[in-house]
Amino acid sequence: MILVTRINGAVFALNPDLVERVDCTPDTVVTLVDGTKYIIAESVPEFIDSVRHYRASLIAQASRLESEPAAHSSSSSDDELDAKVLPLHRKEH
């Protein structure tokens, strides 16, 4: 999530993955994929920088997690690491 500011000064978190477009009309209008629109105080370049920073931090965090050794205890067996499949029971009508 990124923090953006409404015109009235209220700050809120926005999921940048849901942004379809950002327009300057002259206020900055963020349109989400579902058609919801927000007018924000940040400029279009500031908004784009926030999204870039957010996505770069996700990539950096994923890279750090990937490079860390897996935390497996030495006493765990292969069976404990496998997913379990449970049968579903349906009610008979």
PDB file of N, CA, C and O in Angstrom, residues 2-70:
ATOM      1  N   ILE A   2       0.405   2.272  -0.634  1.00  0.00           N
ATOM      2  CA  ILE A   2       1.109   3.555  -0.599  1.00  0.00           C
ATOM      3  C   ILE A   2       0.193   4.575   0.069  1.00  0.00           C
ATOM      4  O   ILE A   2      -1.028   4.450   0.023  1.00  0.00           O
ATOM      5  N   LEU A   3       0.800   5.563   0.693  1.00  0.00           N
ATOM      6  CA  LEU A   3       0.033   6.623   1.344  1.00  0.00           C
ATOM      7  C   LEU A   3      -0.118   7.794   0.382  1.00  0.00           C
ATOM      8  O   LEU A   3       0.864   8.252  -0.210  1.00  0.00           O
ATOM      9  N   VAL A   4      -1.355   8.248   0.229  1.00  0.00           N
ATOM     10  CA  VAL A   4      -1.650   9.427  -0.586  1.00  0.00           C
ATOM     11  C   VAL A   4      -2.523  10.368   0.237  1.00  0.00           C
ATOM     12  O   VAL A   4      -3.112   9.971   1.235  1.00  0.00           O
ATOM     13  N   THR A   5      -2.580  11.617  -0.204  1.00  0.00           N
ATOM     14  CA  THR A   5      -3.294  12.653   0.545  1.00  0.00           C
ATOM     15  C   THR A   5      -4.460  13.184  -0.273  1.00  0.00           C
ATOM     16  O   THR A   5      -4.294  13.584  -1.426  1.00  0.00           O
ATOM     17  N   ARG A   6      -5.635  13.186   0.341  1.00  0.00           N
ATOM     18  CA  ARG A   6      -6.795  13.804  -0.306  1.00  0.00           C
ATOM     19  C   ARG A   6      -6.590  15.318  -0.331  1.00  0.00           C
ATOM     20  O   ARG A   6      -5.766  15.857   0.394  1.00  0.00           O
ATOM     21  N   ILE A   7      -7.349  15.996  -1.137  1.00  0.00           N
ATOM     22  CA  ILE A   7      -7.267  17.452  -1.236  1.00  0.00           C
ATOM     23  C   ILE A   7      -7.526  18.114   0.119  1.00  0.00           C
ATOM     24  O   ILE A   7      -6.931  19.126   0.460  1.00  0.00           O
ATOM     25  N   ASN A   8      -8.410  17.513   0.949  1.00  0.00           N
ATOM     26  CA  ASN A   8      -8.732  18.096   2.261  1.00  0.00           C
ATOM     27  C   ASN A   8      -7.662  17.808   3.315  1.00  0.00           C
ATOM     28  O   ASN A   8      -7.812  18.186   4.461  1.00  0.00           O
ATOM     29  N   GLY A   9      -6.590  17.098   2.934  1.00  0.00           N
ATOM     30  CA  GLY A   9      -5.492  16.821   3.849  1.00  0.00           C
ATOM     31  C   GLY A   9      -5.530  15.455   4.504  1.00  0.00           C
ATOM     32  O   GLY A   9      -4.567  15.054   5.158  1.00  0.00           O
ATOM     33  N   ALA A  10      -6.612  14.720   4.361  1.00  0.00           N
ATOM     34  CA  ALA A  10      -6.704  13.378   4.948  1.00  0.00           C
ATOM     35  C   ALA A  10      -5.806  12.411   4.182  1.00  0.00           C
ATOM     36  O   ALA A  10      -5.801  12.384   2.951  1.00  0.00           O
ATOM     37  N   VAL A  11      -5.042  11.635   4.922  1.00  0.00           N
ATOM     38  CA  VAL A  11      -4.129  10.655   4.325  1.00  0.00           C
ATOM     39  C   VAL A  11      -4.809   9.287   4.345  1.00  0.00           C
ATOM     40  O   VAL A  11      -5.456   8.915   5.319  1.00  0.00           O
ATOM     41  N   PHE A  12      -4.667   8.540   3.251  1.00  0.00           N
ATOM     42  CA  PHE A  12      -5.197   7.175   3.213  1.00  0.00           C
ATOM     43  C   PHE A  12      -4.265   6.276   2.425  1.00  0.00           C
ATOM     44  O   PHE A  12      -3.409   6.743   1.669  1.00  0.00           O
ATOM     45  N   ALA A  13      -4.404   4.972   2.646  1.00  0.00           N
ATOM     46  CA  ALA A  13      -3.572   3.981   1.963  1.00  0.00           C
ATOM     47  C   ALA A  13      -4.304   3.492   0.722  1.00  0.00           C
ATOM     48  O   ALA A  13      -5.506   3.247   0.744  1.00  0.00           O
ATOM     49  N   LEU A  14      -3.554   3.352  -0.356  1.00  0.00           N
ATOM     50  CA  LEU A  14      -4.110   2.941  -1.635  1.00  0.00           C
ATOM     51  C   LEU A  14      -3.293   1.780  -2.179  1.00  0.00           C
ATOM     52  O   LEU A  14      -2.061   1.807  -2.138  1.00  0.00           O
ATOM     53  N   ASN A  15      -3.983   0.767  -2.676  1.00  0.00           N
ATOM     54  CA  ASN A  15      -3.301  -0.370  -3.290  1.00  0.00           C
ATOM     55  C   ASN A  15      -2.963  -0.003  -4.736  1.00  0.00           C
ATOM     56  O   ASN A  15      -3.853   0.092  -5.576  1.00  0.00           O
ATOM     57  N   PRO A  16      -1.684   0.214  -5.051  1.00  0.00           N
ATOM     58  CA  PRO A  16      -1.333   0.656  -6.403  1.00  0.00           C
ATOM     59  C   PRO A  16      -1.570  -0.404  -7.472  1.00  0.00           C
ATOM     60  O   PRO A  16      -1.614  -0.079  -8.649  1.00  0.00           O
ATOM     61  N   ASP A  17      -1.766  -1.665  -7.064  1.00  0.00           N
ATOM     62  CA  ASP A  17      -2.052  -2.706  -8.041  1.00  0.00           C
ATOM     63  C   ASP A  17      -3.452  -2.555  -8.638  1.00  0.00           C
ATOM     64  O   ASP A  17      -3.757  -3.159  -9.656  1.00  0.00           O
ATOM     65  N   LEU A  18      -4.298  -1.746  -8.006  1.00  0.00           N
ATOM     66  CA  LEU A  18      -5.658  -1.541  -8.492  1.00  0.00           C
ATOM     67  C   LEU A  18      -5.809  -0.278  -9.337  1.00  0.00           C
ATOM     68  O   LEU A  18      -6.904   0.035  -9.792  1.00  0.00           O
ATOM     69  N   VAL A  19      -4.714   0.448  -9.553  1.00  0.00           N
ATOM     70  CA  VAL A  19      -4.769   1.703 -10.310  1.00  0.00           C
ATOM     71  C   VAL A  19      -4.782   1.410 -11.802  1.00  0.00           C
ATOM     72  O   VAL A  19      -3.941   0.686 -12.323  1.00  0.00           O
ATOM     73  N   GLU A  20      -5.768   1.987 -12.471  1.00  0.00           N
ATOM     74  CA  GLU A  20      -5.846   1.867 -13.929  1.00  0.00           C
ATOM     75  C   GLU A  20      -5.105   3.017 -14.597  1.00  0.00           C
ATOM     76  O   GLU A  20      -4.355   2.824 -15.535  1.00  0.00           O
ATOM     77  N   ARG A  21      -5.346   4.241 -14.088  1.00  0.00           N
ATOM     78  CA  ARG A  21      -4.663   5.405 -14.667  1.00  0.00           C
ATOM     79  C   ARG A  21      -4.639   6.550 -13.667  1.00  0.00           C
ATOM     80  O   ARG A  21      -5.387   6.576 -12.696  1.00  0.00           O
ATOM     81  N   VAL A  22      -3.768   7.521 -13.949  1.00  0.00           N
ATOM     82  CA  VAL A  22      -3.658   8.743 -13.152  1.00  0.00           C
ATOM     83  C   VAL A  22      -3.667   9.901 -14.132  1.00  0.00           C
ATOM     84  O   VAL A  22      -2.898   9.920 -15.090  1.00  0.00           O
ATOM     85  N   ASP A  23      -4.580  10.857 -13.904  1.00  0.00           N
ATOM     86  CA  ASP A  23      -4.720  12.007 -14.795  1.00  0.00           C
ATOM     87  C   ASP A  23      -4.443  13.290 -14.030  1.00  0.00           C
ATOM     88  O   ASP A  23      -4.691  13.387 -12.834  1.00  0.00           O
ATOM     89  N   CYS A  24      -3.966  14.306 -14.763  1.00  0.00           N
ATOM     90  CA  CYS A  24      -3.773  15.643 -14.200  1.00  0.00           C
ATOM     91  C   CYS A  24      -4.785  16.552 -14.884  1.00  0.00           C
ATOM     92  O   CYS A  24      -4.679  16.818 -16.079  1.00  0.00           O
ATOM     93  N   THR A  25      -5.799  17.021 -14.112  1.00  0.00           N
ATOM     94  CA  THR A  25      -6.935  17.705 -14.754  1.00  0.00           C
ATOM     95  C   THR A  25      -7.338  19.040 -14.149  1.00  0.00           C
ATOM     96  O   THR A  25      -8.535  19.325 -14.174  1.00  0.00           O
ATOM     97  N   PRO A  26      -6.683  19.966 -13.570  1.00  0.00           N
ATOM     98  CA  PRO A  26      -5.289  20.013 -13.151  1.00  0.00           C
ATOM     99  C   PRO A  26      -5.021  19.271 -11.843  1.00  0.00           C
ATOM    100  O   PRO A  26      -3.870  19.034 -11.510  1.00  0.00           O
ATOM    101  N   ASP A  27      -6.084  18.908 -11.081  1.00  0.00           N
ATOM    102  CA  ASP A  27      -5.846  18.089  -9.899  1.00  0.00           C
ATOM    103  C   ASP A  27      -5.472  16.684 -10.351  1.00  0.00           C
ATOM    104  O   ASP A  27      -5.838  16.250 -11.440  1.00  0.00           O
ATOM    105  N   THR A  28      -4.770  15.965  -9.493  1.00  0.00           N
ATOM    106  CA  THR A  28      -4.394  14.595  -9.808  1.00  0.00           C
ATOM    107  C   THR A  28      -5.563  13.681  -9.468  1.00  0.00           C
ATOM    108  O   THR A  28      -6.018  13.628  -8.329  1.00  0.00           O
ATOM    109  N   VAL A  29      -6.061  12.972 -10.475  1.00  0.00           N
ATOM    110  CA  VAL A  29      -7.188  12.057 -10.313  1.00  0.00           C
ATOM    111  C   VAL A  29      -6.685  10.635 -10.548  1.00  0.00           C
ATOM    112  O   VAL A  29      -6.169  10.320 -11.625  1.00  0.00           O
ATOM    113  N   VAL A  30      -6.841   9.787  -9.530  1.00  0.00           N
ATOM    114  CA  VAL A  30      -6.457   8.380  -9.622  1.00  0.00           C
ATOM    115  C   VAL A  30      -7.722   7.584  -9.907  1.00  0.00           C
ATOM    116  O   VAL A  30      -8.697   7.676  -9.167  1.00  0.00           O
ATOM    117  N   THR A  31      -7.711   6.815 -10.992  1.00  0.00           N
ATOM    118  CA  THR A  31      -8.846   5.966 -11.337  1.00  0.00           C
ATOM    119  C   THR A  31      -8.448   4.517 -11.140  1.00  0.00           C
ATOM    120  O   THR A  31      -7.432   4.062 -11.686  1.00  0.00           O
ATOM    121  N   LEU A  32      -9.248   3.795 -10.357  1.00  0.00           N
ATOM    122  CA  LEU A  32      -8.981   2.383 -10.108  1.00  0.00           C
ATOM    123  C   LEU A  32      -9.641   1.520 -11.179  1.00  0.00           C
ATOM    124  O   LEU A  32     -10.473   1.999 -11.948  1.00  0.00           O
ATOM    125  N   VAL A  33      -9.288   0.251 -11.224  1.00  0.00           N
ATOM    126  CA  VAL A  33      -9.818  -0.640 -12.249  1.00  0.00           C
ATOM    127  C   VAL A  33     -11.326  -0.823 -12.140  1.00  0.00           C
ATOM    128  O   VAL A  33     -11.978  -1.152 -13.136  1.00  0.00           O
ATOM    129  N   ASP A  34     -11.902  -0.583 -10.971  1.00  0.00           N
ATOM    130  CA  ASP A  34     -13.361  -0.711 -10.814  1.00  0.00           C
ATOM    131  C   ASP A  34     -14.099   0.604 -11.094  1.00  0.00           C
ATOM    132  O   ASP A  34     -15.305   0.692 -10.913  1.00  0.00           O
ATOM    133  N   GLY A  35     -13.354   1.646 -11.511  1.00  0.00           N
ATOM    134  CA  GLY A  35     -13.961   2.931 -11.843  1.00  0.00           C
ATOM    135  C   GLY A  35     -13.967   3.937 -10.710  1.00  0.00           C
ATOM    136  O   GLY A  35     -14.302   5.098 -10.925  1.00  0.00           O
ATOM    137  N   THR A  36     -13.594   3.517  -9.490  1.00  0.00           N
ATOM    138  CA  THR A  36     -13.525   4.448  -8.362  1.00  0.00           C
ATOM    139  C   THR A  36     -12.464   5.497  -8.648  1.00  0.00           C
ATOM    140  O   THR A  36     -11.383   5.185  -9.157  1.00  0.00           O
ATOM    141  N   LYS A  37     -12.791   6.765  -8.328  1.00  0.00           N
ATOM    142  CA  LYS A  37     -11.851   7.861  -8.570  1.00  0.00           C
ATOM    143  C   LYS A  37     -11.520   8.557  -7.264  1.00  0.00           C
ATOM    144  O   LYS A  37     -12.402   8.752  -6.424  1.00  0.00           O
ATOM    145  N   TYR A  38     -10.251   8.916  -7.114  1.00  0.00           N
ATOM    146  CA  TYR A  38      -9.791   9.685  -5.958  1.00  0.00           C
ATOM    147  C   TYR A  38      -9.040  10.897  -6.467  1.00  0.00           C
ATOM    148  O   TYR A  38      -8.208  10.787  -7.372  1.00  0.00           O
ATOM    149  N   ILE A  39      -9.329  12.067  -5.894  1.00  0.00           N
ATOM    150  CA  ILE A  39      -8.560  13.277  -6.186  1.00  0.00           C
ATOM    151  C   ILE A  39      -7.544  13.407  -5.066  1.00  0.00           C
ATOM    152  O   ILE A  39      -7.906  13.427  -3.887  1.00  0.00           O
ATOM    153  N   ILE A  40      -6.268  13.470  -5.441  1.00  0.00           N
ATOM    154  CA  ILE A  40      -5.203  13.509  -4.441  1.00  0.00           C
ATOM    155  C   ILE A  40      -4.349  14.756  -4.599  1.00  0.00           C
ATOM    156  O   ILE A  40      -4.332  15.382  -5.669  1.00  0.00           O
ATOM    157  N   ALA A  41      -3.651  15.094  -3.517  1.00  0.00           N
ATOM    158  CA  ALA A  41      -2.828  16.303  -3.500  1.00  0.00           C
ATOM    159  C   ALA A  41      -1.488  16.106  -4.210  1.00  0.00           C
ATOM    160  O   ALA A  41      -0.898  17.063  -4.696  1.00  0.00           O
ATOM    161  N   GLU A  42      -1.003  14.864  -4.268  1.00  0.00           N
ATOM    162  CA  GLU A  42       0.284  14.602  -4.909  1.00  0.00           C
ATOM    163  C   GLU A  42       0.186  14.828  -6.419  1.00  0.00           C
ATOM    164  O   GLU A  42      -0.864  14.606  -7.024  1.00  0.00           O
ATOM    165  N   SER A  43       1.297  15.238  -7.015  1.00  0.00           N
ATOM    166  CA  SER A  43       1.340  15.396  -8.467  1.00  0.00           C
ATOM    167  C   SER A  43       1.462  14.013  -9.114  1.00  0.00           C
ATOM    168  O   SER A  43       1.768  13.025  -8.440  1.00  0.00           O
ATOM    169  N   VAL A  44       1.233  13.954 -10.426  1.00  0.00           N
ATOM    170  CA  VAL A  44       1.367  12.683 -11.143  1.00  0.00           C
ATOM    171  C   VAL A  44       2.783  12.127 -10.995  1.00  0.00           C
ATOM    172  O   VAL A  44       2.940  10.945 -10.666  1.00  0.00           O
ATOM    173  N   PRO A  45       3.852  12.933 -11.195  1.00  0.00           N
ATOM    174  CA  PRO A  45       5.204  12.378 -11.002  1.00  0.00           C
ATOM    175  C   PRO A  45       5.455  11.887  -9.569  1.00  0.00           C
ATOM    176  O   PRO A  45       6.105  10.851  -9.372  1.00  0.00           O
ATOM    177  N   GLU A  46       4.940  12.595  -8.562  1.00  0.00           N
ATOM    178  CA  GLU A  46       5.092  12.146  -7.172  1.00  0.00           C
ATOM    179  C   GLU A  46       4.379  10.816  -6.952  1.00  0.00           C
ATOM    180  O   GLU A  46       4.903   9.918  -6.285  1.00  0.00           O
ATOM    181  N   PHE A  47       3.183  10.685  -7.519  1.00  0.00           N
ATOM    182  CA  PHE A  47       2.429   9.441  -7.385  1.00  0.00           C
ATOM    183  C   PHE A  47       3.179   8.291  -8.050  1.00  0.00           C
ATOM    184  O   PHE A  47       3.317   7.207  -7.474  1.00  0.00           O
ATOM    185  N   ILE A  48       3.681   8.521  -9.244  1.00  0.00           N
ATOM    186  CA  ILE A  48       4.431   7.484  -9.970  1.00  0.00           C
ATOM    187  C   ILE A  48       5.670   7.083  -9.184  1.00  0.00           C
ATOM    188  O   ILE A  48       6.000   5.893  -9.083  1.00  0.00           O
ATOM    189  N   ASP A  49       6.380   8.055  -8.597  1.00  0.00           N
ATOM    190  CA  ASP A  49       7.551   7.734  -7.774  1.00  0.00           C
ATOM    191  C   ASP A  49       7.171   6.881  -6.568  1.00  0.00           C
ATOM    192  O   ASP A  49       7.901   5.952  -6.198  1.00  0.00           O
ATOM    193  N   SER A  50       6.030   7.173  -5.954  1.00  0.00           N
ATOM    194  CA  SER A  50       5.566   6.371  -4.820  1.00  0.00           C
ATOM    195  C   SER A  50       5.301   4.929  -5.239  1.00  0.00           C
ATOM    196  O   SER A  50       5.665   3.989  -4.529  1.00  0.00           O
ATOM    197  N   VAL A  51       4.667   4.756  -6.402  1.00  0.00           N
ATOM    198  CA  VAL A  51       4.381   3.404  -6.895  1.00  0.00           C
ATOM    199  C   VAL A  51       5.687   2.686  -7.213  1.00  0.00           C
ATOM    200  O   VAL A  51       5.862   1.510  -6.866  1.00  0.00           O
ATOM    201  N   ARG A  52       6.634   3.371  -7.843  1.00  0.00           N
ATOM    202  CA  ARG A  52       7.934   2.755  -8.152  1.00  0.00           C
ATOM    203  C   ARG A  52       8.657   2.326  -6.885  1.00  0.00           C
ATOM    204  O   ARG A  52       9.214   1.234  -6.814  1.00  0.00           O
ATOM    205  N   HIS A  53       8.659   3.191  -5.889  1.00  0.00           N
ATOM    206  CA  HIS A  53       9.317   2.880  -4.627  1.00  0.00           C
ATOM    207  C   HIS A  53       8.658   1.671  -3.956  1.00  0.00           C
ATOM    208  O   HIS A  53       9.328   0.774  -3.461  1.00  0.00           O
ATOM    209  N   TYR A  54       7.330   1.642  -3.956  1.00  0.00           N
ATOM    210  CA  TYR A  54       6.580   0.527  -3.379  1.00  0.00           C
ATOM    211  C   TYR A  54       6.942  -0.789  -4.072  1.00  0.00           C
ATOM    212  O   TYR A  54       7.259  -1.787  -3.429  1.00  0.00           O
ATOM    213  N   ARG A  55       6.914  -0.789  -5.391  1.00  0.00           N
ATOM    214  CA  ARG A  55       7.193  -2.020  -6.139  1.00  0.00           C
ATOM    215  C   ARG A  55       8.653  -2.436  -5.992  1.00  0.00           C
ATOM    216  O   ARG A  55       8.947  -3.630  -5.890  1.00  0.00           O
ATOM    217  N   ALA A  56       9.564  -1.474  -5.957  1.00  0.00           N
ATOM    218  CA  ALA A  56      10.979  -1.803  -5.756  1.00  0.00           C
ATOM    219  C   ALA A  56      11.193  -2.419  -4.380  1.00  0.00           C
ATOM    220  O   ALA A  56      11.975  -3.362  -4.224  1.00  0.00           O
ATOM    221  N   SER A  57      10.471  -1.911  -3.372  1.00  0.00           N
ATOM    222  CA  SER A  57      10.618  -2.474  -2.028  1.00  0.00           C
ATOM    223  C   SER A  57      10.079  -3.902  -1.972  1.00  0.00           C
ATOM    224  O   SER A  57      10.633  -4.749  -1.267  1.00  0.00           O
ATOM    225  N   LEU A  58       9.023  -4.194  -2.720  1.00  0.00           N
ATOM    226  CA  LEU A  58       8.501  -5.563  -2.775  1.00  0.00           C
ATOM    227  C   LEU A  58       9.515  -6.512  -3.405  1.00  0.00           C
ATOM    228  O   LEU A  58       9.743  -7.617  -2.908  1.00  0.00           O
ATOM    229  N   ILE A  59      10.130  -6.072  -4.486  1.00  0.00           N
ATOM    230  CA  ILE A  59      11.128  -6.899  -5.162  1.00  0.00           C
ATOM    231  C   ILE A  59      12.336  -7.120  -4.263  1.00  0.00           C
ATOM    232  O   ILE A  59      12.852  -8.235  -4.155  1.00  0.00           O
ATOM    233  N   ALA A  60      12.778  -6.058  -3.580  1.00  0.00           N
ATOM    234  CA  ALA A  60      13.931  -6.181  -2.682  1.00  0.00           C
ATOM    235  C   ALA A  60      13.619  -7.125  -1.532  1.00  0.00           C
ATOM    236  O   ALA A  60      14.445  -7.963  -1.156  1.00  0.00           O
ATOM    237  N   GLN A  61      12.423  -7.015  -0.975  1.00  0.00           N
ATOM    238  CA  GLN A  61      12.044  -7.891   0.134  1.00  0.00           C
ATOM    239  C   GLN A  61      11.954  -9.346  -0.331  1.00  0.00           C
ATOM    240  O   GLN A  61      12.411 -10.254   0.354  1.00  0.00           O
ATOM    241  N   ALA A  62      11.377  -9.588  -1.491  1.00  0.00           N
ATOM    242  CA  ALA A  62      11.278 -10.945  -2.021  1.00  0.00           C
ATOM    243  C   ALA A  62      12.665 -11.518  -2.281  1.00  0.00           C
ATOM    244  O   ALA A  62      12.921 -12.692  -2.022  1.00  0.00           O
ATOM    245  N   SER A  63      13.569 -10.677  -2.759  1.00  0.00           N
ATOM    246  CA  SER A  63      14.940 -11.121  -3.014  1.00  0.00           C
ATOM    247  C   SER A  63      15.637 -11.514  -1.716  1.00  0.00           C
ATOM    248  O   SER A  63      16.343 -12.526  -1.653  1.00  0.00           O
ATOM    249  N   ARG A  64      15.418 -10.712  -0.656  1.00  0.00           N
ATOM    250  CA  ARG A  64      16.017 -11.043   0.644  1.00  0.00           C
ATOM    251  C   ARG A  64      15.453 -12.353   1.187  1.00  0.00           C
ATOM    252  O   ARG A  64      16.183 -13.190   1.696  1.00  0.00           O
ATOM    253  N   LEU A  65      14.150 -12.539   1.068  1.00  0.00           N
ATOM    254  CA  LEU A  65      13.526 -13.764   1.566  1.00  0.00           C
ATOM    255  C   LEU A  65      14.014 -14.979   0.796  1.00  0.00           C
ATOM    256  O   LEU A  65      14.211 -16.050   1.359  1.00  0.00           O
ATOM    257  N   GLU A  66      14.206 -14.818  -0.514  1.00  0.00           N
ATOM    258  CA  GLU A  66      14.653 -15.919  -1.351  1.00  0.00           C
ATOM    259  C   GLU A  66      16.083 -16.335  -1.019  1.00  0.00           C
ATOM    260  O   GLU A  66      16.429 -17.502  -1.092  1.00  0.00           O
ATOM    261  N   SER A  67      16.911 -15.372  -0.631  1.00  0.00           N
ATOM    262  CA  SER A  67      18.315 -15.685  -0.357  1.00  0.00           C
ATOM    263  C   SER A  67      18.543 -16.235   1.043  1.00  0.00           C
ATOM    264  O   SER A  67      19.601 -16.787   1.316  1.00  0.00           O
ATOM    265  N   GLU A  68      17.541 -16.106   1.935  1.00  0.00           N
ATOM    266  CA  GLU A  68      17.684 -16.653   3.282  1.00  0.00           C
ATOM    267  C   GLU A  68      17.527 -18.161   3.233  1.00  0.00           C
ATOM    268  O   GLU A  68      16.701 -18.680   2.498  1.00  0.00           O
ATOM    269  N   PRO A  69      18.318 -18.887   4.020  1.00  0.00           N
ATOM    270  CA  PRO A  69      18.163 -20.350   4.035  1.00  0.00           C
ATOM    271  C   PRO A  69      16.812 -20.729   4.632  1.00  0.00           C
ATOM    272  O   PRO A  69      16.299 -20.045   5.512  1.00  0.00           O
ATOM    273  N   ALA A  70      16.252 -21.802   4.125  1.00  0.00           N
ATOM    274  CA  ALA A  70      14.950 -22.256   4.623  1.00  0.00           C
ATOM    275  C   ALA A  70      15.082 -22.682   6.076  1.00  0.00           C
ATOM    276  O   ALA A  70      16.051 -23.317   6.473  1.00  0.00           O
TER     277      ALA A  70
END
